PDB file of C-alpha atoms and ligand atoms in Angstrom:
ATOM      1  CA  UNK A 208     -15.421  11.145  14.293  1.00 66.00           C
ATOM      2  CA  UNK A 209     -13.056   9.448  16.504  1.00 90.00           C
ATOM      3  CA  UNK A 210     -14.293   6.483  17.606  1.00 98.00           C
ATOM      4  CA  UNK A 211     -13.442   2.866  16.405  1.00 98.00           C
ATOM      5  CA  UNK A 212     -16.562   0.923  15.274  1.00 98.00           C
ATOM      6  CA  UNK A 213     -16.710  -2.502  17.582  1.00 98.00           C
ATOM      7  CA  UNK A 214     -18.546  -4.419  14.657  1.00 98.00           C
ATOM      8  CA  UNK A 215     -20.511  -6.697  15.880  1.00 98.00           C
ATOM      9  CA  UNK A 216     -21.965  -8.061  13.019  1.00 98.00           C
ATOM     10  CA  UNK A 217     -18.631  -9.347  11.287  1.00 98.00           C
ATOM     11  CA  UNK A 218     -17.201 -10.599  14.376  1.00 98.00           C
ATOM     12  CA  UNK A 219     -20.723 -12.238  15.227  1.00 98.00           C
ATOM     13  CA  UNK A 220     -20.419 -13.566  11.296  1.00 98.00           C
ATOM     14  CA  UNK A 221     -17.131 -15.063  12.104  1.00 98.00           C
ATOM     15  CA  UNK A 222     -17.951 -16.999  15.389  1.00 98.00           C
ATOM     16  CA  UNK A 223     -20.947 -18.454  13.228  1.00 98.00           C
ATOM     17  CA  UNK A 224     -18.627 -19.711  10.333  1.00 98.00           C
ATOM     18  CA  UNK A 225     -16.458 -21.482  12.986  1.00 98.00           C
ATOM     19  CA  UNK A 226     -19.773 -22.889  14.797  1.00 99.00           C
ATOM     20  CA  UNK A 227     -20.625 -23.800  11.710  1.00 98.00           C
ATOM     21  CA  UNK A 228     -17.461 -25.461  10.370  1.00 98.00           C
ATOM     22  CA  UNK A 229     -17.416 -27.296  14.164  1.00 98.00           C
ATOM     23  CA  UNK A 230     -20.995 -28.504  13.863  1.00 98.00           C
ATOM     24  CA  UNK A 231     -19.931 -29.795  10.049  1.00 98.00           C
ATOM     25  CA  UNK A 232     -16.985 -31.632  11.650  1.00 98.00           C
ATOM     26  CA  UNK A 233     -19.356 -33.065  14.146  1.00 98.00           C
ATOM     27  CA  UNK A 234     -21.680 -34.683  11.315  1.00 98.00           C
ATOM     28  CA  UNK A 235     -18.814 -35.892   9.409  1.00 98.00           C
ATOM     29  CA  UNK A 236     -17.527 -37.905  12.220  1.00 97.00           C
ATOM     30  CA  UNK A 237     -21.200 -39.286  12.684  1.00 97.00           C
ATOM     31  CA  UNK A 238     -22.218 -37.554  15.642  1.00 97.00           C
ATOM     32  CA  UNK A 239     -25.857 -36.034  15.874  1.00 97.00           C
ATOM     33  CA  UNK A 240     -26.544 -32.023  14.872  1.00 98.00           C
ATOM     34  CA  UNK A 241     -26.665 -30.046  18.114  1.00 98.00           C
ATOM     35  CA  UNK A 242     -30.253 -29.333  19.107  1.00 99.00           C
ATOM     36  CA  UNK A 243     -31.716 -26.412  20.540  1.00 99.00           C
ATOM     37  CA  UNK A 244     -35.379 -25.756  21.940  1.00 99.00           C
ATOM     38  CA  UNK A 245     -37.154 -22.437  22.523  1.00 98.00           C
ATOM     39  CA  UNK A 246     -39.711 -22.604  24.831  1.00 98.00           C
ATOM     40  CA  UNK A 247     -41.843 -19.165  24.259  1.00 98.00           C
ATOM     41  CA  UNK A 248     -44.646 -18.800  26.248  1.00 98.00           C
ATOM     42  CA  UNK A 249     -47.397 -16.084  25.526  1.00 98.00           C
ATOM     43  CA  UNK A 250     -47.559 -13.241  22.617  1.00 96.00           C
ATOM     44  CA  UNK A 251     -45.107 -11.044  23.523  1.00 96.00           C
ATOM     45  CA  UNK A 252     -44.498  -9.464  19.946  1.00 94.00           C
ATOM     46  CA  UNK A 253     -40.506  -8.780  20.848  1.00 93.00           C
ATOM     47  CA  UNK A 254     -40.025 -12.657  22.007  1.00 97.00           C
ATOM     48  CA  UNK A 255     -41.814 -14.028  18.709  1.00 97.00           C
ATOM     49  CA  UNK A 256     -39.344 -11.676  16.704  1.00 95.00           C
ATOM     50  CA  UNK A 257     -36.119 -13.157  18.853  1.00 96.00           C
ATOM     51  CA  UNK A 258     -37.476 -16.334  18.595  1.00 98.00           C
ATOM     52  CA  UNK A 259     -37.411 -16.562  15.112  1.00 98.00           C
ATOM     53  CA  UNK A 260     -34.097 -15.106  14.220  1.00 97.00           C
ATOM     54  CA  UNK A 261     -32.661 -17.825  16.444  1.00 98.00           C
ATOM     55  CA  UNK A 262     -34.173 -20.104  15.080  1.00 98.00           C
ATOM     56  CA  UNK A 263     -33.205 -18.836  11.230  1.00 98.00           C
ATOM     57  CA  UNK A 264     -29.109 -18.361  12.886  1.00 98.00           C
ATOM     58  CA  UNK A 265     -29.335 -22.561  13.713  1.00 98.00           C
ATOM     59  CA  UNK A 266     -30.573 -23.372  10.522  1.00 98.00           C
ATOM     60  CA  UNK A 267     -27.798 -21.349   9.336  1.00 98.00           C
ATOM     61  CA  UNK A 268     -24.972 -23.466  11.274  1.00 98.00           C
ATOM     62  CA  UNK A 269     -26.167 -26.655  11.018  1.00 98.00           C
ATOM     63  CA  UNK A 270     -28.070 -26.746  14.447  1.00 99.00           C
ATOM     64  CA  UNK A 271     -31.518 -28.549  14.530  1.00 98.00           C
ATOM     65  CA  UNK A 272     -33.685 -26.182  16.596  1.00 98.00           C
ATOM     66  CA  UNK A 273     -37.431 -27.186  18.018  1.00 98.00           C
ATOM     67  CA  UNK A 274     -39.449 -24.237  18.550  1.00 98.00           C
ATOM     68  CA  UNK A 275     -42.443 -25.174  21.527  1.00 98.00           C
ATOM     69  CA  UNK A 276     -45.179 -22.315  22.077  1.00 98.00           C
ATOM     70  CA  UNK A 277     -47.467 -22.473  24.902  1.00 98.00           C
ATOM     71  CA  UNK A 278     -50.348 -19.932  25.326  1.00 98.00           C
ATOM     72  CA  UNK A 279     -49.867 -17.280  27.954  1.00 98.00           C
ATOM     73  CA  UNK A 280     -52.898 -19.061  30.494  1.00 98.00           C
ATOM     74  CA  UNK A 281     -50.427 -21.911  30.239  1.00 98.00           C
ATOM     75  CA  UNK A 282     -49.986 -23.066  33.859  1.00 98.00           C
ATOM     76  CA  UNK A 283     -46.810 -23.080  36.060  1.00 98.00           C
ATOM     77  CA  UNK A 284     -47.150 -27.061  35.793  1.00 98.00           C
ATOM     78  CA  UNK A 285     -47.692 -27.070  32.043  1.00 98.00           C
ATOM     79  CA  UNK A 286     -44.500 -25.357  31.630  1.00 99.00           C
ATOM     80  CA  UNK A 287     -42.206 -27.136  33.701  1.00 99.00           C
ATOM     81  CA  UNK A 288     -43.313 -30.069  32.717  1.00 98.00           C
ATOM     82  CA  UNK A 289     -42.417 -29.093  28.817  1.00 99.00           C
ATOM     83  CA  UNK A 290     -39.325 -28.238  30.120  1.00 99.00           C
ATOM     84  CA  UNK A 291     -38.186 -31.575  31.766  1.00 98.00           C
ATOM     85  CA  UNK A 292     -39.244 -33.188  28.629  1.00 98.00           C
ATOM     86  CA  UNK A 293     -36.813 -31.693  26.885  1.00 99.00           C
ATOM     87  CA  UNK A 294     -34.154 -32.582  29.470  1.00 98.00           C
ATOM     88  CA  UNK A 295     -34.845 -35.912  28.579  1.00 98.00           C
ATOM     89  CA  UNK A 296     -35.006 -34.926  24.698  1.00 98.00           C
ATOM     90  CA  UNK A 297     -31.593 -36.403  23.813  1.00 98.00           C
ATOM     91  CA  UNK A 298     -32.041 -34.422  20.631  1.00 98.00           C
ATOM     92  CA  UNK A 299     -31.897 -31.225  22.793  1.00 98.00           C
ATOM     93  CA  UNK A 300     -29.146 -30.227  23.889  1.00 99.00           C
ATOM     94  CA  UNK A 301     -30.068 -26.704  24.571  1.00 99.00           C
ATOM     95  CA  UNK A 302     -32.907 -25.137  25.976  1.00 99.00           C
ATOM     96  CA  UNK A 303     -33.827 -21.362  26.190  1.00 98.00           C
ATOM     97  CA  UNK A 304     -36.898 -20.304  28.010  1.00 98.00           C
ATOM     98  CA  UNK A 305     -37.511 -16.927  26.267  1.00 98.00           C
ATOM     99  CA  UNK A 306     -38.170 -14.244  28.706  1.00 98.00           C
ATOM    100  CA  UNK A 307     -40.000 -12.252  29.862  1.00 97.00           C
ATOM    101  CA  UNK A 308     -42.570 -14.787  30.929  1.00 98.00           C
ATOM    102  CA  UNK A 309     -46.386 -13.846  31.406  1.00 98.00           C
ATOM    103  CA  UNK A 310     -47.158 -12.511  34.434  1.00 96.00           C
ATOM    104  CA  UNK A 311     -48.137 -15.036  36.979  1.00 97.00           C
ATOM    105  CA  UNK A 312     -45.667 -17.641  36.429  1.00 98.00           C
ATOM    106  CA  UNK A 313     -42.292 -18.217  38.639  1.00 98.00           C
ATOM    107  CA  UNK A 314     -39.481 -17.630  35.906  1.00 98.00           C
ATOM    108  CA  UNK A 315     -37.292 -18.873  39.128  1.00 98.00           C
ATOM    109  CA  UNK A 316     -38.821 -22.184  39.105  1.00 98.00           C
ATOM    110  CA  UNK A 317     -38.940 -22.578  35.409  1.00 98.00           C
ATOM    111  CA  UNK A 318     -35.578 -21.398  35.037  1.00 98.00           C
ATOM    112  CA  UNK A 319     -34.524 -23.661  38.567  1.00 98.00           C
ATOM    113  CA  UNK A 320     -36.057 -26.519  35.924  1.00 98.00           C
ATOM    114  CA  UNK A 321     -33.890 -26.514  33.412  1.00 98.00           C
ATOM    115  CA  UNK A 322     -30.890 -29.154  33.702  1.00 98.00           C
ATOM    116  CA  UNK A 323     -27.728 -27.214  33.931  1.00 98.00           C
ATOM    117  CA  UNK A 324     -25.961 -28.914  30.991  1.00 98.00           C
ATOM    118  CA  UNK A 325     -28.641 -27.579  28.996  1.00 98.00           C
ATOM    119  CA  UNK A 326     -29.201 -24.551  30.167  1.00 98.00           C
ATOM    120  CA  UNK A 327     -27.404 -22.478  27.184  1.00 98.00           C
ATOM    121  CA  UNK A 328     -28.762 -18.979  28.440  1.00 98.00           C
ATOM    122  CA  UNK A 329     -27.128 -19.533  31.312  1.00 98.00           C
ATOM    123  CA  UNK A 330     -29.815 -18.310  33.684  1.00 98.00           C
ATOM    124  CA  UNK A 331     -30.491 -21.085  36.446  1.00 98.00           C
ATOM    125  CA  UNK A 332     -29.692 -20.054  39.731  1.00 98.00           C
ATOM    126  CA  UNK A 333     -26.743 -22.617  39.768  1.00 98.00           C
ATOM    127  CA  UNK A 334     -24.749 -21.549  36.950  1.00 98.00           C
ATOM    128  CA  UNK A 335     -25.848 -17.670  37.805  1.00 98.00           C
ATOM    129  CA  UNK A 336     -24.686 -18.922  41.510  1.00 98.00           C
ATOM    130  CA  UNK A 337     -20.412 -19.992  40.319  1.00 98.00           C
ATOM    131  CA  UNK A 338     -20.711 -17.156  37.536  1.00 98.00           C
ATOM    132  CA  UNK A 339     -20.754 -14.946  40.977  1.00 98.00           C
ATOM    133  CA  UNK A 340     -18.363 -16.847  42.777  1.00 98.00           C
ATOM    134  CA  UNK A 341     -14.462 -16.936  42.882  1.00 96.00           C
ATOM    135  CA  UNK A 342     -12.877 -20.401  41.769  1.00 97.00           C
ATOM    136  CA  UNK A 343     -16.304 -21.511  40.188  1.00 98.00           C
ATOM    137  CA  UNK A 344     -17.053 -21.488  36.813  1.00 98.00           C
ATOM    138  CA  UNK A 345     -20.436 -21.956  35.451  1.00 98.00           C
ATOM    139  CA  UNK A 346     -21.315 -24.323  32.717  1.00 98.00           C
ATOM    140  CA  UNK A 347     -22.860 -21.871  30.939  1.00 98.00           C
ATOM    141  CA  UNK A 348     -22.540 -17.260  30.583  1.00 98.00           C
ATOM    142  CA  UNK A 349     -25.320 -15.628  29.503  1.00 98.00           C
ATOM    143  CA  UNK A 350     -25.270 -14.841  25.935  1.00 98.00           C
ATOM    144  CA  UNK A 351     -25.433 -10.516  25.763  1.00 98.00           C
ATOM    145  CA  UNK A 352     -22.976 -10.362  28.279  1.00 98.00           C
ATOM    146  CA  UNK A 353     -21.004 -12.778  26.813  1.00 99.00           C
ATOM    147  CA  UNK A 354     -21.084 -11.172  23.473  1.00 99.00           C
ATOM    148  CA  UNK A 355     -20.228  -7.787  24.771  1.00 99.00           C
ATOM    149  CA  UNK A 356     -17.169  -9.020  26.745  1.00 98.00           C
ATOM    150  CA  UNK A 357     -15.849 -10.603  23.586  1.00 98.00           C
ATOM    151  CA  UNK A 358     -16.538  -6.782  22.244  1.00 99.00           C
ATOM    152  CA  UNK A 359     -14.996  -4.755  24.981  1.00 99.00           C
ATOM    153  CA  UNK A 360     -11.487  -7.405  24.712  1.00 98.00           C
ATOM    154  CA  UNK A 361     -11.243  -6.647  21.333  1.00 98.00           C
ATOM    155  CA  UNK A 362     -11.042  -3.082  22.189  1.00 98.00           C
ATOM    156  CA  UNK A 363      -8.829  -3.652  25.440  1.00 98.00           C
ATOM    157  CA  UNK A 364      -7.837  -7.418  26.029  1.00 98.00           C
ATOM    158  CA  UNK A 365      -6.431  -6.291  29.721  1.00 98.00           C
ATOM    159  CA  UNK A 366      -9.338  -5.167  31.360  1.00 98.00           C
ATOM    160  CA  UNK A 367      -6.873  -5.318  34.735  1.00 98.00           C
ATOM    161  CA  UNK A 368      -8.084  -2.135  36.938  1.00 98.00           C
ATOM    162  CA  UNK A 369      -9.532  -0.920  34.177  1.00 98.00           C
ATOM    163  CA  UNK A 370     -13.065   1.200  35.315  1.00 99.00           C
ATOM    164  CA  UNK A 371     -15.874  -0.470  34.130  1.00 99.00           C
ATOM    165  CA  UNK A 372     -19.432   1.311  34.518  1.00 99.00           C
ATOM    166  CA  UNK A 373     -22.749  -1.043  33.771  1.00 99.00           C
ATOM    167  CA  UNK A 374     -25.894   0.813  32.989  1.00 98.00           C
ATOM    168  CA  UNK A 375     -28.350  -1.379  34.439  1.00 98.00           C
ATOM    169  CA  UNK A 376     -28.735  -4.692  36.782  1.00 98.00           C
ATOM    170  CA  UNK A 377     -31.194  -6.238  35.101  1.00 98.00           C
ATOM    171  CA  UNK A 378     -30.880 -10.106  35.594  1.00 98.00           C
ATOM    172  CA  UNK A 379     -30.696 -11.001  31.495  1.00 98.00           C
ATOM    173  CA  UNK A 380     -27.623  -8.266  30.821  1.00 98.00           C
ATOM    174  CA  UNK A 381     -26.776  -5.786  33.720  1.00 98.00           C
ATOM    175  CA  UNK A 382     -26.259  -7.973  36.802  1.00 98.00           C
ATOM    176  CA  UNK A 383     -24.073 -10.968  34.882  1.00 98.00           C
ATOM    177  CA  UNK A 384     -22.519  -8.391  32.674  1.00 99.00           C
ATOM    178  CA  UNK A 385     -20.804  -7.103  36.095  1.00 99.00           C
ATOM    179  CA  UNK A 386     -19.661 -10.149  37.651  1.00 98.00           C
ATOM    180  CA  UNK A 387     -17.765 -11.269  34.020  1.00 98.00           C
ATOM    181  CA  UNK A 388     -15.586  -7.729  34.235  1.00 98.00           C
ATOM    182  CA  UNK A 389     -15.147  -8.465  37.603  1.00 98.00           C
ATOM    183  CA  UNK A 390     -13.942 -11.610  37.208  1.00 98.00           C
ATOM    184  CA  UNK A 391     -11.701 -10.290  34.425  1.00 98.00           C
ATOM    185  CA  UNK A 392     -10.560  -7.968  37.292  1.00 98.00           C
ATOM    186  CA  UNK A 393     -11.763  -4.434  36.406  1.00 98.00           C
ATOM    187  CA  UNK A 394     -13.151  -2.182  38.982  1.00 98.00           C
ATOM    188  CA  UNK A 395     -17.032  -2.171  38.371  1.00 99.00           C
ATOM    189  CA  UNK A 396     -19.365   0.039  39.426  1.00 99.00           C
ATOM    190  CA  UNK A 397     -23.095  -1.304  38.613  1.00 98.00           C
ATOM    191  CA  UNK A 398     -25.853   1.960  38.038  1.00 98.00           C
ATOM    192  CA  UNK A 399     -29.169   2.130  38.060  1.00 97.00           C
ATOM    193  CA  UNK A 400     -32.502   4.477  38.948  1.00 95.00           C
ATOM    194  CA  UNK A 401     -31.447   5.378  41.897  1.00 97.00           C
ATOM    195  CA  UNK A 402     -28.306   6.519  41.224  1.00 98.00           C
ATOM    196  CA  UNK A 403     -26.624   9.990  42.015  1.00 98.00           C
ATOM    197  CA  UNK A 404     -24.403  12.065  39.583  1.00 98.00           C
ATOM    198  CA  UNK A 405     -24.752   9.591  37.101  1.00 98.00           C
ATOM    199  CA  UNK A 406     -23.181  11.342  34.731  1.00 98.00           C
ATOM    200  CA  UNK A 407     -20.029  11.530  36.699  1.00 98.00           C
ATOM    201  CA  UNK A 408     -19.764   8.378  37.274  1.00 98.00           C
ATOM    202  CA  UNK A 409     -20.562   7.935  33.912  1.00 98.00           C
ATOM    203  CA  UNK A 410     -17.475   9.708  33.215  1.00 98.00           C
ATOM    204  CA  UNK A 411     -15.049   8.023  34.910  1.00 98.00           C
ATOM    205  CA  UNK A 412     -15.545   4.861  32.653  1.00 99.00           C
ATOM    206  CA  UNK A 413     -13.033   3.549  30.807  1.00 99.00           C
ATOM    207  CA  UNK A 414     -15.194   1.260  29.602  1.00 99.00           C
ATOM    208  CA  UNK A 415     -18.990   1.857  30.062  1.00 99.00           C
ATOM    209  CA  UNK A 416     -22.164  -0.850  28.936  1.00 99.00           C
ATOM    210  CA  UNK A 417     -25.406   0.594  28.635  1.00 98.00           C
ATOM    211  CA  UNK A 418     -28.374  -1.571  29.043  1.00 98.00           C
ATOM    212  CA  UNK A 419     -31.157   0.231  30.609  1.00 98.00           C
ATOM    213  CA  UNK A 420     -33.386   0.479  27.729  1.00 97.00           C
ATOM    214  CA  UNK A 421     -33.947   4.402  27.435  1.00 97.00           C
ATOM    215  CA  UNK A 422     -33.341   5.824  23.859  1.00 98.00           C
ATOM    216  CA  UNK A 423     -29.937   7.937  24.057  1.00 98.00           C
ATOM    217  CA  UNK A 424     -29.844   8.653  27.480  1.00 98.00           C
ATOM    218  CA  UNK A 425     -26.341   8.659  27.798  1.00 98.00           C
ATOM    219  CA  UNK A 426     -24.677  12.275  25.795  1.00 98.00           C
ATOM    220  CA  UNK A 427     -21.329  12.621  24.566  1.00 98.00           C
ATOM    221  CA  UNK A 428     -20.615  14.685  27.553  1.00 98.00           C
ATOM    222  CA  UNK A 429     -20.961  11.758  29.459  1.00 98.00           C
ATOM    223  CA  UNK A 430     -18.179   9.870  28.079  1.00 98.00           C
ATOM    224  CA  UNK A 431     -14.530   9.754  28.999  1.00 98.00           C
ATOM    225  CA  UNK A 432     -12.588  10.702  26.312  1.00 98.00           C
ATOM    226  CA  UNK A 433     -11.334   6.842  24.545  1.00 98.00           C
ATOM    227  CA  UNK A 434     -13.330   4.742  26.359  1.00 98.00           C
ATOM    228  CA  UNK A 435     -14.540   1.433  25.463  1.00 99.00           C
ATOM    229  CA  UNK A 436     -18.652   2.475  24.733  1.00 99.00           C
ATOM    230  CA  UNK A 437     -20.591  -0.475  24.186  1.00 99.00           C
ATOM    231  CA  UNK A 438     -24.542  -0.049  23.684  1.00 98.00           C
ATOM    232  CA  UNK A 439     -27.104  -3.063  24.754  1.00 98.00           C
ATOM    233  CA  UNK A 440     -30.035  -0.791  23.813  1.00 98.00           C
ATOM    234  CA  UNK A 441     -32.861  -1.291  21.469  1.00 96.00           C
ATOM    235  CA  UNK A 442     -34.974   1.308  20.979  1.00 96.00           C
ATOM    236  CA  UNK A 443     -37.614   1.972  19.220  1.00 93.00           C
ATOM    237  CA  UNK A 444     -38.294   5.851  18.412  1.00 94.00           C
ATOM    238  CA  UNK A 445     -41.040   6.896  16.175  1.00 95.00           C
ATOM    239  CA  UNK A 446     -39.401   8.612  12.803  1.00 94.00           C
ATOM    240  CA  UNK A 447     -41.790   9.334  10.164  1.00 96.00           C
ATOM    241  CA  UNK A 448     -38.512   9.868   7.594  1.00 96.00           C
ATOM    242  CA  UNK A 449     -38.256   6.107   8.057  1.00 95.00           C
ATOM    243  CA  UNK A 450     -40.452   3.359   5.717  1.00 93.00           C
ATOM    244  CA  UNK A 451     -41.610   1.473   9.159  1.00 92.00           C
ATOM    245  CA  UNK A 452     -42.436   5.118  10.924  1.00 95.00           C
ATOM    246  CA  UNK A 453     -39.536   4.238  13.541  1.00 95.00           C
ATOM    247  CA  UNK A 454     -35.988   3.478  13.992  1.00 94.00           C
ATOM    248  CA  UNK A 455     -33.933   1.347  16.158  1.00 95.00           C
ATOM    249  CA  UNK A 456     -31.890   3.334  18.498  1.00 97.00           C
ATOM    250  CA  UNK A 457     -29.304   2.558  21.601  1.00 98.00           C
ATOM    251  CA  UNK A 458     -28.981   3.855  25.410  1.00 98.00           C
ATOM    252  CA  UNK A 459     -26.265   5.908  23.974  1.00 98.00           C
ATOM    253  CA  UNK A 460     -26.863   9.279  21.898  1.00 98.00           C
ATOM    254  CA  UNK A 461     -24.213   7.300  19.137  1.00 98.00           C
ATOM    255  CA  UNK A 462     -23.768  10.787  17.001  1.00 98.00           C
ATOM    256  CA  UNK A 463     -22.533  12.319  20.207  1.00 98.00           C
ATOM    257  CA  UNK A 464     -20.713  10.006  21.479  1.00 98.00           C
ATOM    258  CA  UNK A 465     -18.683   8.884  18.662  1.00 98.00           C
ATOM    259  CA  UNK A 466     -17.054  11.817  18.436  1.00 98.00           C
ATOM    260  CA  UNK A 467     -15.637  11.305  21.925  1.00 98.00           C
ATOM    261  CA  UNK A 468     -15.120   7.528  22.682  1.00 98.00           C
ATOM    262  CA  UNK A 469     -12.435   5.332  21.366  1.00 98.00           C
ATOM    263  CA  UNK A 470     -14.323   2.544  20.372  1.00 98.00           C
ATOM    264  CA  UNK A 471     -18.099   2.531  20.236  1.00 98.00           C
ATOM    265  CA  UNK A 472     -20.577  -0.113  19.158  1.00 98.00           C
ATOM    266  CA  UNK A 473     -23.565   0.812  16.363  1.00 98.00           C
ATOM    267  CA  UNK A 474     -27.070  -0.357  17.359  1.00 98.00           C
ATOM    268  CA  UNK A 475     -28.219  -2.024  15.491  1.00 96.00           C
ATOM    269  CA  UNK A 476     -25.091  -4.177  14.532  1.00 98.00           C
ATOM    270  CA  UNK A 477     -23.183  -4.280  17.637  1.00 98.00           C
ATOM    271  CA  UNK A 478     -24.454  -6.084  20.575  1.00 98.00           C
ATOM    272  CA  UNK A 479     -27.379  -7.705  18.709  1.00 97.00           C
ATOM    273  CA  UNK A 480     -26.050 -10.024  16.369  1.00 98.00           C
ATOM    274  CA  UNK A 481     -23.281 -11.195  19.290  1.00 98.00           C
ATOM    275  CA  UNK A 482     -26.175 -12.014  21.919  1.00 98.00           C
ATOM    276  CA  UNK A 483     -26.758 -14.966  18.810  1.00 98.00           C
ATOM    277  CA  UNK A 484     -23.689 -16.026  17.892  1.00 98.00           C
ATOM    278  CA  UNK A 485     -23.001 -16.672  22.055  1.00 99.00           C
ATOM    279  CA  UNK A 486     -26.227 -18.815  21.685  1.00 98.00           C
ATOM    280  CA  UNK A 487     -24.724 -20.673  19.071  1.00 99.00           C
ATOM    281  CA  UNK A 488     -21.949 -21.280  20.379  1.00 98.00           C
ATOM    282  CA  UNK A 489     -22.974 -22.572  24.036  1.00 98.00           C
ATOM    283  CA  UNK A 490     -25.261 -24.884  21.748  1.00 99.00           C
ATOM    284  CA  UNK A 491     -22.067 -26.420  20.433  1.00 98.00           C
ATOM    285  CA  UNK A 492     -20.888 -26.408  23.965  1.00 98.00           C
ATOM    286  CA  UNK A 493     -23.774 -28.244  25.038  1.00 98.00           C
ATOM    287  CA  UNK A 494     -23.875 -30.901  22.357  1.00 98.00           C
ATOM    288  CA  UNK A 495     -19.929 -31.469  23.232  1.00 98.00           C
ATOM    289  CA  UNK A 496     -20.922 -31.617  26.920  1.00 97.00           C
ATOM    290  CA  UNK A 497     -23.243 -34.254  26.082  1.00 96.00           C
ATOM    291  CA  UNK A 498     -20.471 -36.489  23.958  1.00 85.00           C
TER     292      UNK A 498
HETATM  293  N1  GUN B 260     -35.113 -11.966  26.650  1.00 68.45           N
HETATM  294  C1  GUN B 260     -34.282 -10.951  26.308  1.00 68.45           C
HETATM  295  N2  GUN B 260     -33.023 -11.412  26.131  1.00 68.45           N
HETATM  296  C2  GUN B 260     -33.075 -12.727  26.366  1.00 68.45           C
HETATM  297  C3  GUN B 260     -32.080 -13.762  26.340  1.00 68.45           C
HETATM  298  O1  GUN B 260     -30.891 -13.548  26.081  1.00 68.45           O
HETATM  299  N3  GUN B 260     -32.541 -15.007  26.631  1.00 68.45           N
HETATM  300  C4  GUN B 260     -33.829 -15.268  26.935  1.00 68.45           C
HETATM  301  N4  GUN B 260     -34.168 -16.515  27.219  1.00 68.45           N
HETATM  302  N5  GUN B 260     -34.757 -14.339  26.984  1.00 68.45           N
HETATM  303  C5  GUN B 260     -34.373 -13.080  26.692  1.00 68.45           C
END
């Protein structure tokens, strides 16, 4: 093996000892515990399981979280009308619409809903809009992105002309995980379905993010040898060796490529626990926003 593991979990751990140690500074000084509210809409059995464990990471830091559920017939009205309640919640100063929605409602209108200075995913169109723009700066960066930058610059903190390959445009990861590394001036190239020779374009990152959900679709072969390999997937592949008859597995074939990257993150333990600890954190930033 050659690669350096990017641990996500400790560095995650650390970020929520500071959060923690902020929102404790906070309370002492008689200021109210940041507030967060999930909104989750439907049964999606993935969302309830995110949910939760943000939920369980506030409780861990001191942050008051509300947790709303609306069933999945709930109409477009029903749910924008939840969420400018909570904009005028002054215990909230957070609120994450889990996604996806059910079909049939406008996540571009519930997401336009939220107020910006509470909109700690960092998904409405304004703060999407200046994360995309030169000499703007939105209020707010979407939490897996965020958390993988803070990855990839403990690898390389000068990510100046450095190659950067994303795996992916989704809106949630792909699409603002491309305009951060271009604002910290790499060159980026975004991939997708439709792309040709992917694996040598693969191969020409020096730092590569994978987030388009297929179980170890990216070999070692693809890799340039010492690049920065950081893995957004979650996968779940059957395994009858395991207790639960699957386990979790990346976009990246990690045996493989480990043995040719310089730094690599482990799913799970990488990316995961850092798309929390960014929530966390732009809680804080929210409650500070707020006074
Ligand atoms: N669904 C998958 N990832 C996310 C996320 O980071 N935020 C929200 N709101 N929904 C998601």
């Amino acid at each position: 093996m050659t690669a350096q593991i990017l641990d996500g979990a400790a560095v995650a751990e650390k970020i929520r000892a500071d959060v923690a140690q902020a929102v404790a500074e906070r309370l002492a000084q008689g200021r109210p515990a940041p507030g967060l509210a999930t909104v989750l809409v439907g049964d999606n059995p993935a969302s309830h399981v995110y949910v939760r464990s943000k939920h369980k990471a506030c409780q861990q830091v001191g942050i008051q979280s509300f947790g709303y559920e609306l069933p999945a017939t709930a109409s477009q009205a029903e749910v924008e009308a939840l969420v400018r309640e909570l904009n005028a919640d002054p215990r909230v100063n957070g609120i994450l619409v889990q996604l996806p929605l059910p079909s049939g409602l406008d996540e571009e209108r519930v997401l336009s809903a939220i107020s910006i200075e509470k909109d700690v995913d960092g998904f409405h169109p304004l703060n999407i809009g200046r994360l995309a723009q030169k000499g703007r700066d939105p209020l707010f960066v979407p939490c897996t992105p965020a958390g993988c930058m803070v990855l990839i610059e403990s690898a390389l903190p000068d990510l100046n002309g450095v190659n950067a390959v994303v795996l992916g445009r989704s809106n949630i990861v792909g699409m603002p995980m491309a305009l951060l590394l271009v604002r910290a001036n790499a060159t980026v190239t975004v991939c997708h379905s439709r792309t040709r020779n992917l694996r040598e374009v693969v191969r020409q990152a020096d730092v590569l993010v994978a987030a388009v959900g297929r179980a170890e679709m990216v070999r070692g072969d693809w890799i340039k040898p010492g690049a920065v390999v950081v893995d957004v997937g979650m996968n779940r592949v059957e395994d009858p060796t395991r207790p639960k008859g699957y386990r979790l597995t990346g976009d990246v074939c990690f045996d493989e490529a480990k043995e040719v990257a310089g730094w690599i993150t482990p799913v799970p333990g990488g990316v995961g626990p850092m798309t929390i600890a960014m929530l966390l954190q732009n809680t804080l930033r929210a409650a500070r926003l707020a006074g």
